[in-house]
Short mmCIF file of C-alpha atoms in Angstrom, two decimals:
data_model
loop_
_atom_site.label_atom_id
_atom_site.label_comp_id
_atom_site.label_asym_id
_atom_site.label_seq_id
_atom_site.Cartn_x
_atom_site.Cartn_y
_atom_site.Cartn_z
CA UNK A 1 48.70 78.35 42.55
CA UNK A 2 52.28 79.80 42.79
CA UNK A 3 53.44 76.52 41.22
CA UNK A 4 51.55 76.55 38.32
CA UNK A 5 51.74 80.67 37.47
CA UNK A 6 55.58 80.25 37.11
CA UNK A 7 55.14 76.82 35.64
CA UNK A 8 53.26 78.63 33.41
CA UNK A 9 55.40 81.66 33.08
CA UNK A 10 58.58 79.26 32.25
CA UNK A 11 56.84 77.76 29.54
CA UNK A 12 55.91 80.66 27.80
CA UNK A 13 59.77 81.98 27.69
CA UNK A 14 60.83 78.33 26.97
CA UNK A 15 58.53 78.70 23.59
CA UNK A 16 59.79 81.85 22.81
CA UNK A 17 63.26 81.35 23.07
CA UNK A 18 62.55 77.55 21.54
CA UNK A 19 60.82 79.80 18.16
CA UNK A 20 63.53 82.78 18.47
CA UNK A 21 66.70 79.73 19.12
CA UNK A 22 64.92 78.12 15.52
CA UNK A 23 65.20 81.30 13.45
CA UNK A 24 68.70 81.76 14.78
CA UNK A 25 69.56 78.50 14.16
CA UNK A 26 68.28 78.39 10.20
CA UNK A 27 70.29 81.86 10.20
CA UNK A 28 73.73 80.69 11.86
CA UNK A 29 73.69 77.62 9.83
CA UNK A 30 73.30 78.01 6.78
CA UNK A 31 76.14 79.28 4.69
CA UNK A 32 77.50 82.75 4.01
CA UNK A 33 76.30 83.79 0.48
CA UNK A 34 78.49 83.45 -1.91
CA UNK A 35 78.61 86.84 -4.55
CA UNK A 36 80.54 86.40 -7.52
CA UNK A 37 82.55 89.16 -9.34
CA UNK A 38 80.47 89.13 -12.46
CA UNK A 39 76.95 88.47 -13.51
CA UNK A 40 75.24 85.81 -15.33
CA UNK A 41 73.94 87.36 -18.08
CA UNK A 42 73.46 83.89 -20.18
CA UNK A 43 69.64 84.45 -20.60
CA UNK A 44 69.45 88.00 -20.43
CA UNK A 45 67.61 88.54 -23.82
CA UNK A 46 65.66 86.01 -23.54
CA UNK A 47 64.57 86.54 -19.76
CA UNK A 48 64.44 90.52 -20.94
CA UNK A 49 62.67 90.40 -23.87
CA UNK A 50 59.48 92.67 -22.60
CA UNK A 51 61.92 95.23 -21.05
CA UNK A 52 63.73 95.40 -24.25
CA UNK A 53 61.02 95.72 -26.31
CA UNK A 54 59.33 98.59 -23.90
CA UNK A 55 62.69 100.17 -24.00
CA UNK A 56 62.85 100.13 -28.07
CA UNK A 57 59.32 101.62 -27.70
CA UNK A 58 60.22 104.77 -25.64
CA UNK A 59 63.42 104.84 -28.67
CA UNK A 60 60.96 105.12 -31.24
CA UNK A 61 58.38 107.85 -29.36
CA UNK A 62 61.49 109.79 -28.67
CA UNK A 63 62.65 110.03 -31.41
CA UNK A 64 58.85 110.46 -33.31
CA UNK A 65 58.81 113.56 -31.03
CA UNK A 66 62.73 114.94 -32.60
CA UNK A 67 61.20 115.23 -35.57
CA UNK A 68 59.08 118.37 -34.38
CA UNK A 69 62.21 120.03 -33.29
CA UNK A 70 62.60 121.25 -37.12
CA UNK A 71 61.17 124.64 -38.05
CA UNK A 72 57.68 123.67 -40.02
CA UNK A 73 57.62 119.65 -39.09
CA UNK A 74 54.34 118.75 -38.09
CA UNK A 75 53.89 115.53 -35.75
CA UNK A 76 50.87 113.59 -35.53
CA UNK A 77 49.06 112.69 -32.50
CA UNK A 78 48.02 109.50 -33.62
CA UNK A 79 51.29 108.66 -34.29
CA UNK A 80 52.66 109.37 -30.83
CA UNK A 81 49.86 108.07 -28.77
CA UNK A 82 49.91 105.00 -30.95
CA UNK A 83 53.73 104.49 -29.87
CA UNK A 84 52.56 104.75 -25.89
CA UNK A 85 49.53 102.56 -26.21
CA UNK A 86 51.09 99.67 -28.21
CA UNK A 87 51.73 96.19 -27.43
CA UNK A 88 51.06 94.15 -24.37
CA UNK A 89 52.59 95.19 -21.94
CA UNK A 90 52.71 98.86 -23.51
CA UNK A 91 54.25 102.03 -22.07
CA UNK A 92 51.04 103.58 -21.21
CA UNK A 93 50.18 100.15 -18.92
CA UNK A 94 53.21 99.71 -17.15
CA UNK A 95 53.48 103.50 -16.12
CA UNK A 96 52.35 105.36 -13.14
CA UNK A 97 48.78 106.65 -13.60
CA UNK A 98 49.55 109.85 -12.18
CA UNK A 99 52.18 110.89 -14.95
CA UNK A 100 50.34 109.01 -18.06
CA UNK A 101 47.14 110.54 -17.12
CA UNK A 102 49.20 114.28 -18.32
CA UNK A 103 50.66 112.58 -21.02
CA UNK A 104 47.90 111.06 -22.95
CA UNK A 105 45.00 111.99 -20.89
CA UNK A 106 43.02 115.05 -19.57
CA UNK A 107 46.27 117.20 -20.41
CA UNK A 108 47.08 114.91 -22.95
CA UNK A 109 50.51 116.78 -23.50
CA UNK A 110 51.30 114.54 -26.73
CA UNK A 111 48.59 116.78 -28.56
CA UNK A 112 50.80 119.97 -27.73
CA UNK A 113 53.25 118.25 -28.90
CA UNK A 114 51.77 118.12 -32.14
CA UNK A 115 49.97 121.54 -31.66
CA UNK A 116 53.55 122.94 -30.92
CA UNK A 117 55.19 121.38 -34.23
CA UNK A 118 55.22 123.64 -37.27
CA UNK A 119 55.34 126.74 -35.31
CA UNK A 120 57.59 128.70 -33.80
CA UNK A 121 58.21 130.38 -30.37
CA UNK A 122 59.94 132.92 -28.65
CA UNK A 123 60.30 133.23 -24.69
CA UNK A 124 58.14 136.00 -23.58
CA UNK A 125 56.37 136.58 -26.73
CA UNK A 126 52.45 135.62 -27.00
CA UNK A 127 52.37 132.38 -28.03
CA UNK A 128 49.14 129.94 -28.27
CA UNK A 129 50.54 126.64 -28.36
CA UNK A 130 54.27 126.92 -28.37
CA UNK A 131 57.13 125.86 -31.20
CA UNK A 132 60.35 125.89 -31.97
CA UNK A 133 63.20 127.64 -30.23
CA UNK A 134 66.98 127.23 -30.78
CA UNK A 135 66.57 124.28 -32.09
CA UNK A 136 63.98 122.32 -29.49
CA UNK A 137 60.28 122.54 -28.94
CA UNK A 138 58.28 123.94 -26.27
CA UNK A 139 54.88 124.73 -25.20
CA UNK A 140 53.69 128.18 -24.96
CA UNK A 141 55.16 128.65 -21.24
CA UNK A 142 58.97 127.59 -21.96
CA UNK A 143 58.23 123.83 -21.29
CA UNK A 144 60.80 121.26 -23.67
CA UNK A 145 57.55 119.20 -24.55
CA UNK A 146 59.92 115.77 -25.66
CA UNK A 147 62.03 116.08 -22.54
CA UNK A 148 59.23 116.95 -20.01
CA UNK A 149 57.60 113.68 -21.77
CA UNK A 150 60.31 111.22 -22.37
CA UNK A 151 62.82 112.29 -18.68
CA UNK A 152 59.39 111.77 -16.77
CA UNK A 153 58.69 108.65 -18.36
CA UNK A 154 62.34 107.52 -16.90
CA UNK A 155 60.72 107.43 -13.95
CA UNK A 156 56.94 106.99 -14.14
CA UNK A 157 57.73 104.40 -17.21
CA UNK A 158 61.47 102.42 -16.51
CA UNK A 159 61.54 103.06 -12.74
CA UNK A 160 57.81 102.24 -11.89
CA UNK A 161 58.53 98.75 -13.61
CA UNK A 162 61.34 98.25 -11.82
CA UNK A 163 60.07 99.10 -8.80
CA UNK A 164 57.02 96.53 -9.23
CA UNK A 165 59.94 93.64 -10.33
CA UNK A 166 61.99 94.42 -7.16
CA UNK A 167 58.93 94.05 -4.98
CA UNK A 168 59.42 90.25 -5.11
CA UNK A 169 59.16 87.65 -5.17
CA UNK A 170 62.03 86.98 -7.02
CA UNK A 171 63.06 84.56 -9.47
CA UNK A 172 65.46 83.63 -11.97
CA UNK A 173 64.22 86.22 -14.65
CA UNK A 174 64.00 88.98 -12.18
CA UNK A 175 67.83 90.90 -12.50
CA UNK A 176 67.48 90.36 -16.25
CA UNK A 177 64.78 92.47 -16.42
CA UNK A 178 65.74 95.06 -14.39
CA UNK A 179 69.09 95.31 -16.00
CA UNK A 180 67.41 96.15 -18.99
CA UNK A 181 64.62 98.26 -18.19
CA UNK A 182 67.81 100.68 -16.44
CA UNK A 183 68.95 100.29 -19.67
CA UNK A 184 71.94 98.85 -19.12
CA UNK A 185 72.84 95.13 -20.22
CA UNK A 186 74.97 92.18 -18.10
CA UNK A 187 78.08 93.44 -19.37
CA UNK A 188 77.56 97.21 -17.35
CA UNK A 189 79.79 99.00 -19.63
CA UNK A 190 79.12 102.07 -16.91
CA UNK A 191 79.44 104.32 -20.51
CA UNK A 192 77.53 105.69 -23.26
CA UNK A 193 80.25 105.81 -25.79
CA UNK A 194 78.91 103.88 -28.84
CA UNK A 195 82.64 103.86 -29.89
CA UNK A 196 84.09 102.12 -26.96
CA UNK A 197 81.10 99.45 -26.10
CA UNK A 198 78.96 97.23 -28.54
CA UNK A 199 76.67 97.59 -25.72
CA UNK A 200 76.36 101.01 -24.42
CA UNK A 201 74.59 102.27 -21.35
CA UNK A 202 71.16 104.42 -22.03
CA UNK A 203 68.26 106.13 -20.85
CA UNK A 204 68.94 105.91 -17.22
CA UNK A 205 71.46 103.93 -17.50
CA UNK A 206 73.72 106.62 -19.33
CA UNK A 207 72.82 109.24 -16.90
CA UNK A 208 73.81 107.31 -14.31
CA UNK A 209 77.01 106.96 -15.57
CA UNK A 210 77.78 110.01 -16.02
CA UNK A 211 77.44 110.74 -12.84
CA UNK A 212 79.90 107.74 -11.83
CA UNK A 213 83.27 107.92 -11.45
CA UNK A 214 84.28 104.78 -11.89
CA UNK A 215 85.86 103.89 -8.84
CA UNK A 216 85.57 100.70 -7.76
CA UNK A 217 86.96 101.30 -3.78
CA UNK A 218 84.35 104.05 -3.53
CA UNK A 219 81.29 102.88 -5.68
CA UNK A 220 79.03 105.65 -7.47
CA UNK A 221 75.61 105.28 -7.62
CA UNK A 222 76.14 102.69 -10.79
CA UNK A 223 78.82 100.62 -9.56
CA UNK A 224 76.39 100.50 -6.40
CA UNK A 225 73.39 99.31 -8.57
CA UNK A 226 75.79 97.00 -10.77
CA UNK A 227 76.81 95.21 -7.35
CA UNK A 228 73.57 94.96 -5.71
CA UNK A 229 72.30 92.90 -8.80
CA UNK A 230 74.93 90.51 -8.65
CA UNK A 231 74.30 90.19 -5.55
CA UNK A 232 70.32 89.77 -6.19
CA UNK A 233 70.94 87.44 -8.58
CA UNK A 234 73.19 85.49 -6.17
CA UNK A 235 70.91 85.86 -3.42
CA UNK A 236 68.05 84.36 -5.25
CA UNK A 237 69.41 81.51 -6.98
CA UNK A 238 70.92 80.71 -3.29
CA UNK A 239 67.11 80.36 -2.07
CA UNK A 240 64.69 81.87 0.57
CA UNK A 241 66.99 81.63 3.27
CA UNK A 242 68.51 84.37 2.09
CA UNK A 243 65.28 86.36 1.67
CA UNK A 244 67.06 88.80 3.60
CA UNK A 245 70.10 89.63 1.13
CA UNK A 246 67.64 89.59 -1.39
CA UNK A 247 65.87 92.76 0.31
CA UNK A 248 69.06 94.61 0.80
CA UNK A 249 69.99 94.28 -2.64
CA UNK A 250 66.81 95.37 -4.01
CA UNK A 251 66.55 98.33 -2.31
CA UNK A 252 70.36 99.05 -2.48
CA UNK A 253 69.43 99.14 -6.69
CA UNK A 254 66.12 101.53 -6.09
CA UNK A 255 68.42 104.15 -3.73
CA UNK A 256 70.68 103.99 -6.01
CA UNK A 257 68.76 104.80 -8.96
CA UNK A 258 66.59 106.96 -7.23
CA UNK A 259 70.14 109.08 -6.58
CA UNK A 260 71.30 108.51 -10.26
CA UNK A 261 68.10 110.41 -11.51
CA UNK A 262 68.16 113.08 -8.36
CA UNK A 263 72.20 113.66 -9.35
CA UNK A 264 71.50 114.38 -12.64
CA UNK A 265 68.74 117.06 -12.12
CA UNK A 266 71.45 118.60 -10.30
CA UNK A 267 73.46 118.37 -12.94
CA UNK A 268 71.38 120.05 -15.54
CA UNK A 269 70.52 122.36 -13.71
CA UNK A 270 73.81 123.66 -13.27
CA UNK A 271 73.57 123.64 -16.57
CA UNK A 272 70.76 126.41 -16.67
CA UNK A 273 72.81 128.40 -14.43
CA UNK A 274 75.60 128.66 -16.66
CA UNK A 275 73.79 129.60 -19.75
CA UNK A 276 71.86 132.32 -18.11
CA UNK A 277 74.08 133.53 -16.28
CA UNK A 278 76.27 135.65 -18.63
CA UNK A 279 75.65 139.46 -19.11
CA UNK A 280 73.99 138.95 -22.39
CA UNK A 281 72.81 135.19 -23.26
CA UNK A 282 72.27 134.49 -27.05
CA UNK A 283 69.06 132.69 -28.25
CA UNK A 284 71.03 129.60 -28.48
CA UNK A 285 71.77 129.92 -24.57
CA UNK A 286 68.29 130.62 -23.90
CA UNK A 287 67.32 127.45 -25.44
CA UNK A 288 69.75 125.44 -24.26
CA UNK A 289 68.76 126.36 -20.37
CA UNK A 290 65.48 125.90 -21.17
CA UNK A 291 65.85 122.69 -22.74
CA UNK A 292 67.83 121.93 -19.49
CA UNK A 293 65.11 122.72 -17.66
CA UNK A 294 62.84 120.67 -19.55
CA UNK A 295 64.57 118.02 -18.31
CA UNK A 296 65.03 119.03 -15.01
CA UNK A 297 61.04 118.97 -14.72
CA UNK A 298 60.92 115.70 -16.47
CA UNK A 299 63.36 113.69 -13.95
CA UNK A 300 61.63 114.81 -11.15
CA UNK A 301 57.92 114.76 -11.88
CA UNK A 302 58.86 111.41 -13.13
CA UNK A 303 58.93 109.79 -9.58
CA UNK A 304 55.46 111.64 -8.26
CA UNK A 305 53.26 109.10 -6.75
CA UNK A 306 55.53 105.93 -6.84
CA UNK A 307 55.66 104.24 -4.09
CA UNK A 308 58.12 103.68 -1.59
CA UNK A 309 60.80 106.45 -2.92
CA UNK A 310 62.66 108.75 -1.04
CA UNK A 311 61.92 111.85 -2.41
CA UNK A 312 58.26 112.69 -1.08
CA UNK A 313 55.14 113.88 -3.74
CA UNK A 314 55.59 117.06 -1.27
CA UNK A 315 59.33 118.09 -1.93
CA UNK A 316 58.80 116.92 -5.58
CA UNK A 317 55.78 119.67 -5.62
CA UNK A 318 58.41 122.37 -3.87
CA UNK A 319 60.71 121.85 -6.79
CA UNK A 320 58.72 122.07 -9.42
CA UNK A 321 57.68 125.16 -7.97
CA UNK A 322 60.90 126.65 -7.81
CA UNK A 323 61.46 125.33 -11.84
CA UNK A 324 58.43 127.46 -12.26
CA UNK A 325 56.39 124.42 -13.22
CA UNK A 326 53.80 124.07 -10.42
CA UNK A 327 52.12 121.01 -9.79
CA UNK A 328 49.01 122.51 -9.11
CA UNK A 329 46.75 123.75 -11.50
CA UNK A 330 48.29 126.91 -12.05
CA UNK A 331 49.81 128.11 -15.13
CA UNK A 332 53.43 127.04 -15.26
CA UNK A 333 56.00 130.11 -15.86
CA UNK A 334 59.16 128.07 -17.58
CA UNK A 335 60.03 130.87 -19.63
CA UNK A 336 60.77 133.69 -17.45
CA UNK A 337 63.86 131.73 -16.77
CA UNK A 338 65.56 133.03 -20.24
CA UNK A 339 63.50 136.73 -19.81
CA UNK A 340 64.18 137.60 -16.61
CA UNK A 341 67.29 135.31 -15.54
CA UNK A 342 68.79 138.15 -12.80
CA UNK A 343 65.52 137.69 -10.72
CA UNK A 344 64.64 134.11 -11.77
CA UNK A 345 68.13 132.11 -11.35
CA UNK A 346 67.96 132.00 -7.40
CA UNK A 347 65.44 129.74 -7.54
CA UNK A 348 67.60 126.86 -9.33
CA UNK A 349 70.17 127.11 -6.87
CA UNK A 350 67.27 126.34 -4.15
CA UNK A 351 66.54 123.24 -6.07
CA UNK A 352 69.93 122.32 -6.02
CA UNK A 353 69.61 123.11 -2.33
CA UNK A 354 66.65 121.09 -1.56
CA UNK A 355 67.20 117.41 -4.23
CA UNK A 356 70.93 117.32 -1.87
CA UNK A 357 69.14 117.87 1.95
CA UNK A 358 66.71 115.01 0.60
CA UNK A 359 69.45 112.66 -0.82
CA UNK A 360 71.85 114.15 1.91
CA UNK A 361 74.79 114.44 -0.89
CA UNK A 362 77.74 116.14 0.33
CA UNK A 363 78.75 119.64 -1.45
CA UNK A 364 81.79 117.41 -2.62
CA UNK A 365 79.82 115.22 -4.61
CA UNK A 366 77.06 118.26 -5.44
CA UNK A 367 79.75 119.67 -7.33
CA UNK A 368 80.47 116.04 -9.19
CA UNK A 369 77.73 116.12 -10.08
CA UNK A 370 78.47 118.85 -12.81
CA UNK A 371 80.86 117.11 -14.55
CA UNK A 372 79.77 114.27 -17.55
CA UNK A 373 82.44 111.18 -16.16
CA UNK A 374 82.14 108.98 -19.15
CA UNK A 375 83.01 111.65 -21.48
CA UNK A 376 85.98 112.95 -18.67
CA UNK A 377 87.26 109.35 -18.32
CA UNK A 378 86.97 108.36 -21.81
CA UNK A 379 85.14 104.96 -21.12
#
């Protein structure tokens, strides 16, 4: 009986190291991937075509939404919703539920939008559905209506798609489309200067950018996404032995633009801080913070309820509290930002606080963060 227990017991171990020596063996032999310098970008429109088109779509609502910024234009709802709801895929399908639902739903904040438009508004001052102010338009509690709608849709619209592609499986079509749904194109300018680059960075993209220095020894958060889909692409038309590469890459380009989008709250909301934070702020700087804000609120809500982020639906709910936009029914406070800025200002250095402990940026780059690279670097 002693015989046959370790009889027994040795041919257990002799199948397991026989099934662990195979997947060790298929890993040690095969070759090293190989990642080229530059991308393939020879079928990039075609391969893209959706993401292009979705990304032309968000162009036009954004800009439908502009026009309300001028004193006594009047947008249509029809107009705008039509915008989010058209084509196949549209906007409104390939978007998290969770954000679209305020958009064009129960909230259905593209009917403020037009409620807003052809009024005007002044922080503090009883308002019913908002207007202009400075120049921009926002709801009747200090919310930048286009940029809460258009920054969220960065991430509940471009991100969430991206996202889904870099789930896998992968295939030959599968950088090309998330290189255009970031909004960049194969050639990764890493700029937004129109001037300099046929094809520009935008919408994420640009932001990202900006928050890049350029450095190719110490890769920013673009760079970083700009090598990991080279190496995506590499790793998939290598095969599924390298199934493994192909994960690192994918989730080296969500991190990466999860940071991109976190760095530039940041970086706006600097921005609020130094508008408000003069002795006597003009109307102009009012609006300006406030439209900062706006986006602020955008970027993050953006991300609420996608999966497999960093940020967590919880922290995202603890700074939109502190933007004085809570996430929970009650009624959001935007404005007191630009009427009572001595008492209100704290909080947006607590935001700052918290989107770094998440991300774990150091103060170094925190303060990097305020500065616009492209425009510093001239590229």
């Amino acid at each position: 009986m002693k015989f046959i227990f370790l009889s027994a017991s040795i041919l257990v171990g002799s199948l397991l190291i026989s099934s662990c020596s195979k997947d060790d063996t298929v890993e040690n032999q095969r070759p090293d991937l190989v990642i080229p310098t530059t991308y393939d970008g020879s079928s990039f429109e075609t391969n893209a075509a959706t993401e292009l088109d979705l990304l032309n779509k968000l162009s036009a609502l954004s800009n439908e939404m502009k026009k309300a910024r001028v004193d006594g234009v009047i947008v249509d709802y029809a107009t705008l919703s039509g915008i989010l709801n058209e084509g196949n895929p549209s906007l409104k399908s390939v978007g998290s539920t969770y954000l679209i639902s305020k958009i064009d739903g129960p909230s259905n904040w593209l009917d403020q939008v037009m409620k807003a438009s052809g009024n005007t508004f002044l922080p503090g001052e009883p308002s019913e559905n908002g207007g202009t102010f400075g120049g921009y338009l926002f709801d009747e509690n200090g919310i930048d209506l286009e940029e809460y709608i258009i920054k969220g849709m960065n991430g509940a619209v471009l991100y969430n798609h991206a996202n889904d592609l870099l789930s896998g499986p992968f295939d030959a079509t599968t950088t090309d489309k998330v290189i255009a749904i970031f909004g960049a194109d194969p050639s990764f300018a890493n700029s937004t200067d129109a001037t300099l680059h046929t094809n520009p960075d935008r919408f994420i993209a640009g932001y990202t950018a900006r928050r890049d220095k350029n450095d190719a020894e110490n890769p920013g958060f673009y760079l970083q996404i700009k090598n990991a889909l080279i190496k995506l692409q590499a790793a998939t038309k290598a095969g599924s032995e390298y199934k493994k590469e192909q994960q690192e890459a994918a989730d080296a380009i969500k991190i990466n633009w999860e940071k991109g989008s976190a760095s530039t709250v940041i970086n706006y909301a600097y921005s609020v801080k130094s508008k408000l934070s003069g002795t006597s702020p003009t109307d102009a700087d009012k609006a300006s913070a406030l439209h900062a804000l706006g986006e602020c609120i955008g970027f993050i809500q953006g991300f609420k309820s996608i999966s497999g982020k960093k940020i967590t639906d919880a922290q995202i709910d603890e700074i939109l509290a502190l933007f004085n936009a809570p996430d929970n029914g009650s009624t959001p406070t935007v404005y007191k930002f630009a009427t009572d800025s001595f008492n209100e200002l704290p909080k947006i250095q607590e935001a700052i606080d918290k989107i770094q402990n998440v991300y774990g940026f150091t103060a170094a780059e925190v303060i990097d963060f305020k500065e616009n690279w492209v425009s510093v670097q001239v590229r």
